[in-house]
Amino acid sequence: MNHLQSDVLEFRSHIARWVDERLLPQAGRLDEEGEFAFDLFRELGQLGYLGTMYPESAGGSGVSYPFTCFTVLCEELARGSMGFAAGVCMQGSTATNTLYEWGNDTLKELYFAPALRGEKVGAFAITEPNAGSDAASLKTRATRVDGGYVLNGSKIFTTNGTVADFITVVATMAPNSAAKGLELFVVDTKSKGFHVGRKLDKFSVHCSDTAELSFEDLFVPDNHCLGDGKGGGFLKAYKSLTVDRIFTAALALGNAQAAYDASVRYARERSQFGQPIGKFQAVQFKLVDMLAKLEQAKVYTYFASALADRGASITTEAALAKIIAAENCNQLCQDALSIFGGYGLMNEYPVQRYLRDSYFPMIGGGTGDIMRLVVARQIGL
Ligand SMILES: Cc1cc2nc3c(=O)[nH]c(=O)nc-3n(C[C@H](O)[C@H](O)[C@H](O)COP(=O)(O)OP(=O)(O)OC[C@H]3O[C@@H](n4cnc5c(N)ncnc54)[C@H](O)[C@@H]3O)c2cc1C
Protein backbone atom coordinates (compact mmCIF):
# COMPACT_ATOMS: atom_id res chain seq x y z
CA MET A 1 0.00 0.00 0.00
CA ASN A 2 2.77 2.43 -0.97
CA HIS A 3 0.31 4.94 -2.43
CA LEU A 4 -0.67 6.03 1.10
CA GLN A 5 0.45 9.42 2.42
CA SER A 6 4.01 9.62 3.81
CA ASP A 7 2.86 10.23 7.41
CA VAL A 8 0.59 7.17 7.18
CA LEU A 9 3.54 5.11 5.88
CA GLU A 10 5.66 6.36 8.78
CA PHE A 11 2.87 5.47 11.22
CA ARG A 12 2.80 1.99 9.66
CA SER A 13 6.55 1.49 9.93
CA HIS A 14 6.48 2.30 13.68
CA ILE A 15 3.59 0.02 14.58
CA ALA A 16 4.92 -2.74 12.28
CA ARG A 17 8.20 -2.70 14.22
CA TRP A 18 6.32 -2.95 17.53
CA VAL A 19 4.30 -5.90 16.17
CA ASP A 20 7.47 -7.68 14.97
CA GLU A 21 9.35 -7.11 18.22
CA ARG A 22 6.64 -7.27 20.90
CA LEU A 23 3.50 -9.01 19.63
CA LEU A 24 4.64 -11.65 17.13
CA PRO A 25 6.97 -13.48 19.53
CA GLN A 26 4.07 -13.90 22.00
CA ALA A 27 1.19 -14.51 19.54
CA GLY A 28 1.22 -18.33 19.76
CA ARG A 29 1.30 -18.30 23.56
CA LEU A 30 -1.50 -15.70 23.75
CA ASP A 31 -3.67 -17.90 21.51
CA GLU A 32 -2.97 -21.00 23.62
CA GLU A 33 -3.61 -19.28 26.94
CA GLY A 34 -6.61 -17.32 25.65
CA GLU A 35 -6.06 -14.46 28.06
CA PHE A 36 -6.36 -10.69 27.51
CA ALA A 37 -2.78 -9.32 27.22
CA PHE A 38 -2.92 -6.44 29.72
CA ASP A 39 0.82 -5.72 29.52
CA LEU A 40 0.82 -5.27 25.72
CA PHE A 41 -2.44 -3.34 25.86
CA ARG A 42 -1.01 -0.87 28.40
CA GLU A 43 2.15 -0.55 26.35
CA LEU A 44 0.11 0.51 23.31
CA GLY A 45 -1.66 3.06 25.51
CA GLN A 46 1.64 4.49 26.74
CA LEU A 47 2.87 4.72 23.14
CA GLY A 48 -0.27 6.69 22.20
CA TYR A 49 -1.80 4.16 19.78
CA LEU A 50 -5.11 3.85 21.67
CA GLY A 51 -5.69 7.54 20.88
CA THR A 52 -5.08 7.22 17.13
CA MET A 53 -8.64 8.27 16.28
CA TYR A 54 -8.63 11.48 18.32
CA PRO A 55 -7.10 14.97 18.11
CA GLU A 56 -4.37 16.10 20.49
CA SER A 57 -6.82 18.54 22.09
CA ALA A 58 -8.81 15.51 23.31
CA GLY A 59 -5.71 13.64 24.52
CA GLY A 60 -5.38 11.66 21.29
CA SER A 61 -2.34 11.28 19.08
CA GLY A 62 -3.46 13.92 16.56
CA VAL A 63 -2.52 12.05 13.38
CA SER A 64 -3.46 13.73 10.07
CA TYR A 65 -5.56 10.82 8.75
CA PRO A 66 -7.14 9.22 11.84
CA PHE A 67 -9.38 6.70 10.04
CA THR A 68 -6.62 5.55 7.70
CA CYS A 69 -4.10 5.34 10.55
CA PHE A 70 -6.53 3.38 12.73
CA THR A 71 -7.10 1.03 9.79
CA VAL A 72 -3.31 0.57 9.58
CA LEU A 73 -3.16 -0.05 13.34
CA CYS A 74 -5.85 -2.77 13.18
CA GLU A 75 -4.22 -4.37 10.13
CA GLU A 76 -0.72 -4.42 11.60
CA LEU A 77 -1.84 -5.72 15.01
CA ALA A 78 -3.88 -8.48 13.34
CA ARG A 79 -0.78 -9.46 11.35
CA GLY A 80 0.61 -10.38 14.78
CA SER A 81 -2.55 -11.60 16.54
CA MET A 82 -6.13 -10.98 15.50
CA GLY A 83 -7.34 -11.87 19.00
CA PHE A 84 -5.21 -9.16 20.57
CA ALA A 85 -6.05 -6.73 17.75
CA ALA A 86 -9.81 -7.23 18.25
CA GLY A 87 -9.65 -5.95 21.84
CA VAL A 88 -7.55 -2.93 20.83
CA CYS A 89 -9.86 -2.22 17.91
CA MET A 90 -12.86 -2.14 20.28
CA GLN A 91 -11.01 0.13 22.74
CA GLY A 92 -9.69 2.59 20.16
CA SER A 93 -12.93 2.91 18.17
CA THR A 94 -16.47 2.21 19.41
CA ALA A 95 -15.77 1.94 23.16
CA THR A 96 -14.08 5.35 23.25
CA ASN A 97 -15.73 7.03 20.26
CA THR A 98 -19.15 7.07 21.92
CA LEU A 99 -17.57 8.94 24.87
CA TYR A 100 -15.59 11.27 22.61
CA GLU A 101 -18.68 12.20 20.59
CA TRP A 102 -21.36 12.37 23.29
CA GLY A 103 -19.66 12.07 26.69
CA ASN A 104 -19.71 15.03 29.11
CA ASP A 105 -16.55 16.26 30.91
CA THR A 106 -17.11 13.90 33.85
CA LEU A 107 -17.28 10.81 31.59
CA LYS A 108 -14.28 11.97 29.61
CA GLU A 109 -12.22 12.40 32.75
CA LEU A 110 -13.43 9.18 34.40
CA TYR A 111 -13.18 6.85 31.38
CA PHE A 112 -12.12 8.37 28.06
CA ALA A 113 -8.75 9.84 29.15
CA PRO A 114 -7.59 6.76 31.11
CA ALA A 115 -8.80 4.52 28.25
CA LEU A 116 -6.53 6.33 25.77
CA ARG A 117 -3.61 5.86 28.18
CA GLY A 118 -4.37 2.12 28.41
CA GLU A 119 -5.20 2.40 32.12
CA LYS A 120 -8.88 1.49 31.73
CA VAL A 121 -10.47 -1.02 29.39
CA GLY A 122 -13.71 -0.24 27.56
CA ALA A 123 -16.39 -2.26 25.79
CA PHE A 124 -19.60 -1.75 23.83
CA ALA A 125 -22.56 -4.08 24.40
CA ILE A 126 -25.57 -4.25 22.15
CA THR A 127 -25.91 -7.97 21.23
CA GLU A 128 -28.16 -10.11 23.44
CA PRO A 129 -28.82 -13.86 23.48
CA ASN A 130 -32.01 -13.29 21.43
CA ALA A 131 -31.06 -10.10 19.59
CA GLY A 132 -28.04 -10.31 17.26
CA SER A 133 -28.57 -9.21 13.65
CA ASP A 134 -31.94 -7.84 14.77
CA ALA A 135 -30.28 -5.68 17.42
CA ALA A 136 -33.23 -3.29 17.66
CA SER A 137 -35.32 -6.08 19.21
CA LEU A 138 -33.09 -6.13 22.30
CA LYS A 139 -34.73 -6.50 25.71
CA THR A 140 -32.36 -4.84 28.19
CA ARG A 141 -34.60 -2.27 29.82
CA ALA A 142 -33.68 1.18 31.13
CA THR A 143 -36.24 2.66 33.50
CA ARG A 144 -36.20 6.30 34.61
CA VAL A 145 -35.78 6.77 38.36
CA ASP A 146 -34.89 9.73 40.55
CA GLY A 147 -31.37 10.89 39.59
CA GLY A 148 -30.81 8.40 36.80
CA TYR A 149 -31.88 5.07 35.32
CA VAL A 150 -32.10 1.44 36.37
CA LEU A 151 -30.92 -1.25 33.94
CA ASN A 152 -32.15 -4.84 33.84
CA GLY A 153 -31.21 -7.41 31.20
CA SER A 154 -28.32 -9.32 29.69
CA LYS A 155 -25.76 -9.11 26.90
CA ILE A 156 -23.70 -11.69 25.03
CA PHE A 157 -20.50 -11.74 22.94
CA THR A 158 -19.22 -8.51 24.52
CA THR A 159 -15.59 -8.00 23.46
CA ASN A 160 -13.40 -7.00 26.47
CA GLY A 161 -16.46 -7.78 28.64
CA THR A 162 -14.80 -9.60 31.58
CA VAL A 163 -11.86 -7.19 31.75
CA ALA A 164 -13.69 -3.91 31.11
CA ASP A 165 -13.76 -1.01 33.58
CA PHE A 166 -16.61 0.65 31.68
CA ILE A 167 -19.09 -0.54 29.10
CA THR A 168 -21.38 1.45 26.83
CA VAL A 169 -24.61 -0.51 27.09
CA VAL A 170 -27.48 -0.15 24.64
CA ALA A 171 -30.85 -0.48 26.38
CA THR A 172 -34.43 0.30 25.48
CA MET A 173 -36.43 3.09 27.07
CA ALA A 174 -39.57 2.08 25.15
CA PRO A 175 -39.81 -1.64 24.31
CA ASN A 176 -42.24 -1.14 21.41
CA SER A 177 -40.28 1.60 19.65
CA ALA A 178 -37.47 -0.58 18.15
CA ALA A 179 -34.30 1.45 17.28
CA LYS A 180 -36.00 4.76 18.14
CA GLY A 181 -36.34 3.66 21.77
CA LEU A 182 -32.68 2.69 22.26
CA GLU A 183 -30.42 4.74 24.49
CA LEU A 184 -26.72 4.47 25.45
CA PHE A 185 -25.54 4.23 29.05
CA VAL A 186 -21.98 4.16 30.34
CA VAL A 187 -21.87 1.45 32.99
CA ASP A 188 -19.05 1.32 35.49
CA THR A 189 -18.33 -2.37 35.98
CA LYS A 190 -17.82 -1.80 39.71
CA SER A 191 -21.50 -0.87 39.99
CA LYS A 192 -23.81 -2.95 42.19
CA GLY A 193 -25.94 -5.16 39.96
CA PHE A 194 -23.29 -5.68 37.25
CA HIS A 195 -22.48 -9.36 36.76
CA VAL A 196 -20.12 -11.20 34.43
CA GLY A 197 -22.06 -14.37 33.64
CA ARG A 198 -19.06 -16.13 32.09
CA LYS A 199 -16.09 -15.67 29.85
CA LEU A 200 -16.99 -17.41 26.58
CA ASP A 201 -14.78 -20.18 25.21
CA LYS A 202 -14.30 -19.74 21.45
CA PHE A 203 -13.07 -21.49 18.29
CA SER A 204 -11.63 -18.21 16.98
CA VAL A 205 -9.72 -15.16 18.33
CA HIS A 206 -8.85 -16.96 21.57
CA CYS A 207 -7.08 -14.08 23.29
CA SER A 208 -9.89 -11.62 22.59
CA ASP A 209 -11.98 -11.53 25.75
CA THR A 210 -15.65 -12.32 25.00
CA ALA A 211 -18.28 -12.20 27.73
CA GLU A 212 -21.83 -12.87 28.75
CA LEU A 213 -23.05 -10.08 31.06
CA SER A 214 -26.13 -9.28 33.10
CA PHE A 215 -27.55 -6.21 34.83
CA GLU A 216 -29.79 -6.55 37.83
CA ASP A 217 -31.39 -3.32 39.07
CA LEU A 218 -28.16 -1.59 38.11
CA PHE A 219 -28.33 2.15 38.82
CA VAL A 220 -26.79 4.49 36.23
CA PRO A 221 -26.62 8.17 37.20
CA ASP A 222 -28.11 10.81 34.90
CA ASN A 223 -24.72 12.03 33.69
CA HIS A 224 -23.82 8.51 32.45
CA CYS A 225 -26.52 8.60 29.77
CA LEU A 226 -25.04 9.50 26.37
CA GLY A 227 -28.32 10.65 24.85
CA ASP A 228 -31.17 12.89 25.93
CA GLY A 229 -32.75 10.06 27.92
CA LYS A 230 -35.62 9.85 25.48
CA GLY A 231 -34.27 7.01 23.36
CA GLY A 232 -32.47 8.60 20.41
CA GLY A 233 -28.94 7.68 21.56
CA PHE A 234 -28.47 4.54 19.53
CA LEU A 235 -29.34 6.12 16.20
CA LYS A 236 -26.53 8.62 16.87
CA ALA A 237 -24.07 5.82 17.72
CA TYR A 238 -24.92 3.97 14.53
CA LYS A 239 -22.42 6.22 12.72
CA SER A 240 -19.64 4.90 14.94
CA LEU A 241 -20.72 1.29 14.32
CA THR A 242 -20.66 1.95 10.57
CA VAL A 243 -17.04 3.08 10.50
CA ASP A 244 -16.10 0.15 12.70
CA ARG A 245 -16.81 -2.12 9.73
CA ILE A 246 -13.73 -0.72 8.00
CA PHE A 247 -11.61 -1.59 11.03
CA THR A 248 -13.01 -5.13 11.11
CA ALA A 249 -12.07 -5.40 7.43
CA ALA A 250 -8.56 -4.30 8.43
CA LEU A 251 -8.35 -7.11 10.99
CA ALA A 252 -9.05 -9.55 8.14
CA LEU A 253 -6.28 -7.98 6.03
CA GLY A 254 -3.58 -8.29 8.68
CA ASN A 255 -4.41 -11.89 9.50
CA ALA A 256 -4.49 -12.79 5.79
CA GLN A 257 -1.15 -11.03 5.21
CA ALA A 258 0.38 -13.26 7.88
CA ALA A 259 -1.18 -16.36 6.26
CA TYR A 260 0.04 -15.34 2.80
CA ASP A 261 3.61 -14.58 4.01
CA ALA A 262 3.78 -17.91 5.86
CA SER A 263 2.53 -19.75 2.74
CA VAL A 264 5.15 -18.19 0.45
CA ARG A 265 7.89 -19.07 2.94
CA TYR A 266 6.59 -22.63 3.25
CA ALA A 267 6.33 -23.06 -0.55
CA ARG A 268 10.03 -22.17 -0.79
CA GLU A 269 11.14 -24.40 2.07
CA ARG A 270 9.06 -27.55 1.64
CA SER A 271 10.33 -29.99 -1.00
CA GLN A 272 8.45 -32.90 -2.58
CA PHE A 273 9.31 -34.86 -5.73
CA GLY A 274 12.82 -33.40 -5.56
CA GLN A 275 11.91 -29.70 -5.67
CA PRO A 276 10.34 -26.97 -3.53
CA ILE A 277 6.53 -27.21 -3.75
CA GLY A 278 6.57 -23.54 -4.89
CA LYS A 279 8.01 -24.78 -8.21
CA PHE A 280 4.72 -26.61 -8.97
CA GLN A 281 2.50 -24.44 -11.09
CA ALA A 282 -0.59 -25.45 -9.08
CA VAL A 283 0.99 -24.05 -5.90
CA GLN A 284 2.24 -20.93 -7.72
CA PHE A 285 -1.22 -20.19 -9.12
CA LYS A 286 -2.81 -20.68 -5.72
CA LEU A 287 -0.34 -18.21 -4.17
CA VAL A 288 -0.97 -15.68 -6.93
CA ASP A 289 -4.73 -16.01 -6.50
CA MET A 290 -4.25 -15.48 -2.75
CA LEU A 291 -2.25 -12.32 -3.44
CA ALA A 292 -4.93 -11.08 -5.86
CA LYS A 293 -7.62 -11.52 -3.18
CA LEU A 294 -5.49 -9.77 -0.57
CA GLU A 295 -4.58 -6.80 -2.79
CA GLN A 296 -8.20 -6.34 -3.91
CA ALA A 297 -9.32 -6.33 -0.27
CA LYS A 298 -6.58 -3.88 0.77
CA VAL A 299 -7.28 -1.42 -2.02
CA TYR A 300 -11.02 -1.34 -1.28
CA THR A 301 -10.58 -1.13 2.51
CA TYR A 302 -8.16 1.81 2.23
CA PHE A 303 -10.46 3.46 -0.30
CA ALA A 304 -13.23 3.31 2.34
CA SER A 305 -10.97 4.66 5.12
CA ALA A 306 -9.79 7.52 2.86
CA LEU A 307 -13.45 8.43 2.28
CA ALA A 308 -14.02 8.40 6.05
CA ASP A 309 -11.06 10.76 6.51
CA ARG A 310 -12.67 13.12 3.98
CA GLY A 311 -15.88 13.09 6.00
CA ALA A 312 -17.84 11.43 3.18
CA SER A 313 -20.81 9.16 3.77
CA ILE A 314 -19.47 5.59 3.91
CA THR A 315 -22.49 3.41 4.63
CA THR A 316 -22.14 1.44 1.38
CA GLU A 317 -18.35 1.49 1.22
CA ALA A 318 -17.80 0.33 4.82
CA ALA A 319 -20.21 -2.59 4.36
CA LEU A 320 -18.61 -3.52 1.02
CA ALA A 321 -15.13 -3.30 2.54
CA LYS A 322 -16.19 -5.75 5.25
CA ILE A 323 -17.74 -8.15 2.72
CA ILE A 324 -14.74 -8.05 0.37
CA ALA A 325 -12.01 -8.19 3.01
CA ALA A 326 -13.62 -10.72 5.35
CA GLU A 327 -14.62 -13.15 2.60
CA ASN A 328 -11.48 -12.81 0.44
CA CYS A 329 -9.28 -13.24 3.50
CA ASN A 330 -11.19 -16.26 4.76
CA GLN A 331 -10.78 -17.93 1.34
CA LEU A 332 -7.10 -16.96 1.37
CA CYS A 333 -6.64 -18.65 4.76
CA GLN A 334 -8.35 -21.82 3.51
CA ASP A 335 -5.85 -21.92 0.60
CA ALA A 336 -2.98 -21.21 3.00
CA LEU A 337 -3.93 -24.23 5.08
CA SER A 338 -3.97 -26.44 1.98
CA ILE A 339 -0.44 -25.32 0.99
CA PHE A 340 0.80 -26.61 4.34
CA GLY A 341 -0.67 -30.10 3.74
CA GLY A 342 -0.84 -32.16 6.95
CA TYR A 343 1.33 -29.65 8.80
CA GLY A 344 -1.47 -27.13 8.29
CA LEU A 345 -3.54 -29.03 10.83
CA MET A 346 -0.79 -29.04 13.46
CA ASN A 347 -0.99 -26.51 16.27
CA GLU A 348 2.75 -25.88 16.08
CA TYR A 349 2.13 -24.05 12.77
CA PRO A 350 0.16 -20.80 13.08
CA VAL A 351 -1.69 -21.34 9.79
CA GLN A 352 -4.54 -23.16 11.62
CA ARG A 353 -4.88 -20.07 13.86
CA TYR A 354 -5.03 -17.80 10.83
CA LEU A 355 -7.88 -19.88 9.41
CA ARG A 356 -9.78 -20.02 12.73
CA ASP A 357 -9.35 -16.29 13.27
CA SER A 358 -10.42 -15.47 9.70
CA TYR A 359 -14.03 -16.34 10.61
CA PHE A 360 -14.28 -13.53 13.16
CA PRO A 361 -14.42 -10.58 10.67
CA MET A 362 -17.18 -12.41 8.78
CA ILE A 363 -19.44 -12.27 11.89
CA GLY A 364 -18.24 -9.62 14.38
CA GLY A 365 -19.84 -6.22 13.77
CA GLY A 366 -22.56 -7.77 11.59
CA THR A 367 -22.58 -10.83 9.35
CA GLY A 368 -22.02 -10.81 5.58
CA ASP A 369 -25.78 -11.21 5.09
CA ILE A 370 -26.46 -8.10 7.15
CA MET A 371 -23.77 -6.16 5.25
CA ARG A 372 -25.55 -7.17 2.02
CA LEU A 373 -28.87 -5.98 3.47
CA VAL A 374 -27.27 -2.62 4.32
CA VAL A 375 -25.97 -2.19 0.76
CA ALA A 376 -29.24 -3.38 -0.80
CA ARG A 377 -31.06 -0.67 1.18
CA GLN A 378 -28.53 1.93 0.01
CA ILE A 379 -29.19 1.04 -3.63
CA GLY A 380 -32.91 1.39 -3.00
CA LEU A 381 -33.96 -2.26 -3.14
C1 LIG B 1 -16.07 -12.97 18.83
C2 LIG B 1 -17.24 -12.04 18.77
C3 LIG B 1 -17.13 -10.77 19.33
C4 LIG B 1 -18.24 -9.92 19.33
N1 LIG B 1 -18.14 -8.71 19.96
C5 LIG B 1 -19.27 -7.98 20.16
C6 LIG B 1 -19.24 -6.80 20.98
O1 LIG B 1 -18.19 -6.37 21.47
N2 LIG B 1 -20.40 -6.15 21.22
C7 LIG B 1 -21.59 -6.57 20.70
O2 LIG B 1 -22.61 -5.94 20.97
N3 LIG B 1 -21.66 -7.69 19.89
C8 LIG B 1 -20.53 -8.38 19.63
N4 LIG B 1 -20.58 -9.51 18.84
C9 LIG B 1 -21.86 -9.93 18.28
C10 LIG B 1 -21.95 -9.89 16.77
O3 LIG B 1 -22.10 -8.57 16.32
C11 LIG B 1 -23.12 -10.81 16.39
O4 LIG B 1 -22.68 -12.14 16.64
C12 LIG B 1 -23.53 -10.67 14.96
O5 LIG B 1 -24.12 -9.40 14.75
C13 LIG B 1 -24.55 -11.76 14.55
O6 LIG B 1 -25.56 -11.92 15.49
P1 LIG B 1 -25.92 -13.41 16.01
O7 LIG B 1 -24.65 -14.04 16.42
O8 LIG B 1 -27.00 -13.30 17.01
O9 LIG B 1 -26.45 -14.17 14.73
P2 LIG B 1 -27.96 -14.16 14.16
O10 LIG B 1 -28.44 -12.76 14.05
O11 LIG B 1 -28.77 -15.12 14.94
O12 LIG B 1 -27.73 -14.74 12.69
C14 LIG B 1 -27.65 -16.13 12.42
C15 LIG B 1 -27.57 -16.31 10.90
O13 LIG B 1 -28.77 -15.78 10.29
C16 LIG B 1 -28.43 -14.82 9.31
N5 LIG B 1 -29.43 -13.75 9.30
C17 LIG B 1 -29.97 -13.10 10.37
N6 LIG B 1 -30.84 -12.16 9.97
C18 LIG B 1 -30.84 -12.20 8.60
C19 LIG B 1 -31.51 -11.47 7.59
N7 LIG B 1 -32.37 -10.49 7.88
N8 LIG B 1 -31.26 -11.78 6.29
C20 LIG B 1 -30.38 -12.75 5.97
N9 LIG B 1 -29.72 -13.49 6.88
C21 LIG B 1 -29.92 -13.20 8.18
C22 LIG B 1 -27.07 -14.28 9.74
O14 LIG B 1 -26.37 -13.70 8.63
C23 LIG B 1 -26.41 -15.55 10.26
O15 LIG B 1 -25.89 -16.29 9.19
C24 LIG B 1 -19.45 -10.34 18.74
C25 LIG B 1 -19.54 -11.60 18.14
C26 LIG B 1 -18.45 -12.44 18.15
C27 LIG B 1 -18.57 -13.79 17.52
CSV table of N, CA and C in Angstrom, one decimal, residues 53 70 72 96 108 146 179 220 225 239 262 287 323 337 339 341 345 352:
chain,number,residue,atom,x,y,z
A,53,MET,N,-7.5,7.7,16.9
A,53,MET,CA,-8.6,8.3,16.3
A,53,MET,C,-8.9,9.7,16.7
A,70,PHE,N,-5.9,4.4,11.9
A,70,PHE,CA,-6.5,3.4,12.7
A,70,PHE,C,-6.7,2.1,11.9
A,72,VAL,N,-4.7,1.1,9.6
A,72,VAL,CA,-3.3,0.6,9.6
A,72,VAL,C,-3.0,-0.1,10.9
A,96,THR,N,-14.5,4.0,22.9
A,96,THR,CA,-14.1,5.3,23.2
A,96,THR,C,-14.8,6.4,22.4
A,108,LYS,N,-15.6,11.9,30.3
A,108,LYS,CA,-14.3,12.0,29.6
A,108,LYS,C,-13.1,11.8,30.6
A,146,ASP,N,-35.4,8.5,40.0
A,146,ASP,CA,-34.9,9.7,40.5
A,146,ASP,C,-33.4,9.8,40.4
A,179,ALA,N,-35.5,0.7,17.2
A,179,ALA,CA,-34.3,1.5,17.3
A,179,ALA,C,-34.5,2.8,17.9
A,220,VAL,N,-27.7,3.7,37.0
A,220,VAL,CA,-26.8,4.5,36.2
A,220,VAL,C,-27.2,6.0,36.4
A,225,CYS,N,-25.7,8.9,31.0
A,225,CYS,CA,-26.5,8.6,29.8
A,225,CYS,C,-26.0,9.4,28.6
A,239,LYS,N,-23.5,5.7,13.6
A,239,LYS,CA,-22.4,6.2,12.7
A,239,LYS,C,-21.1,5.6,13.1
A,262,ALA,N,3.4,-16.6,5.4
A,262,ALA,CA,3.8,-17.9,5.9
A,262,ALA,C,3.7,-18.9,4.7
A,287,LEU,N,-0.9,-19.3,-4.9
A,287,LEU,CA,-0.3,-18.2,-4.2
A,287,LEU,C,-0.7,-16.9,-4.9
A,323,ILE,N,-17.4,-6.9,3.5
A,323,ILE,CA,-17.7,-8.1,2.7
A,323,ILE,C,-16.5,-8.6,2.0
A,337,LEU,N,-4.0,-23.0,4.3
A,337,LEU,CA,-3.9,-24.2,5.1
A,337,LEU,C,-3.6,-25.4,4.1
A,339,ILE,N,-1.9,-25.3,1.4
A,339,ILE,CA,-0.4,-25.3,1.0
A,339,ILE,C,0.4,-26.0,2.0
A,341,GLY,N,-0.4,-28.7,3.6
A,341,GLY,CA,-0.7,-30.1,3.7
A,341,GLY,C,-1.0,-30.5,5.2
A,345,LEU,N,-2.6,-28.7,9.8
A,345,LEU,CA,-3.5,-29.0,10.8
A,345,LEU,C,-2.9,-29.1,12.2
A,352,GLN,N,-3.2,-22.8,11.1
A,352,GLN,CA,-4.5,-23.2,11.6
A,352,GLN,C,-5.2,-22.0,12.4
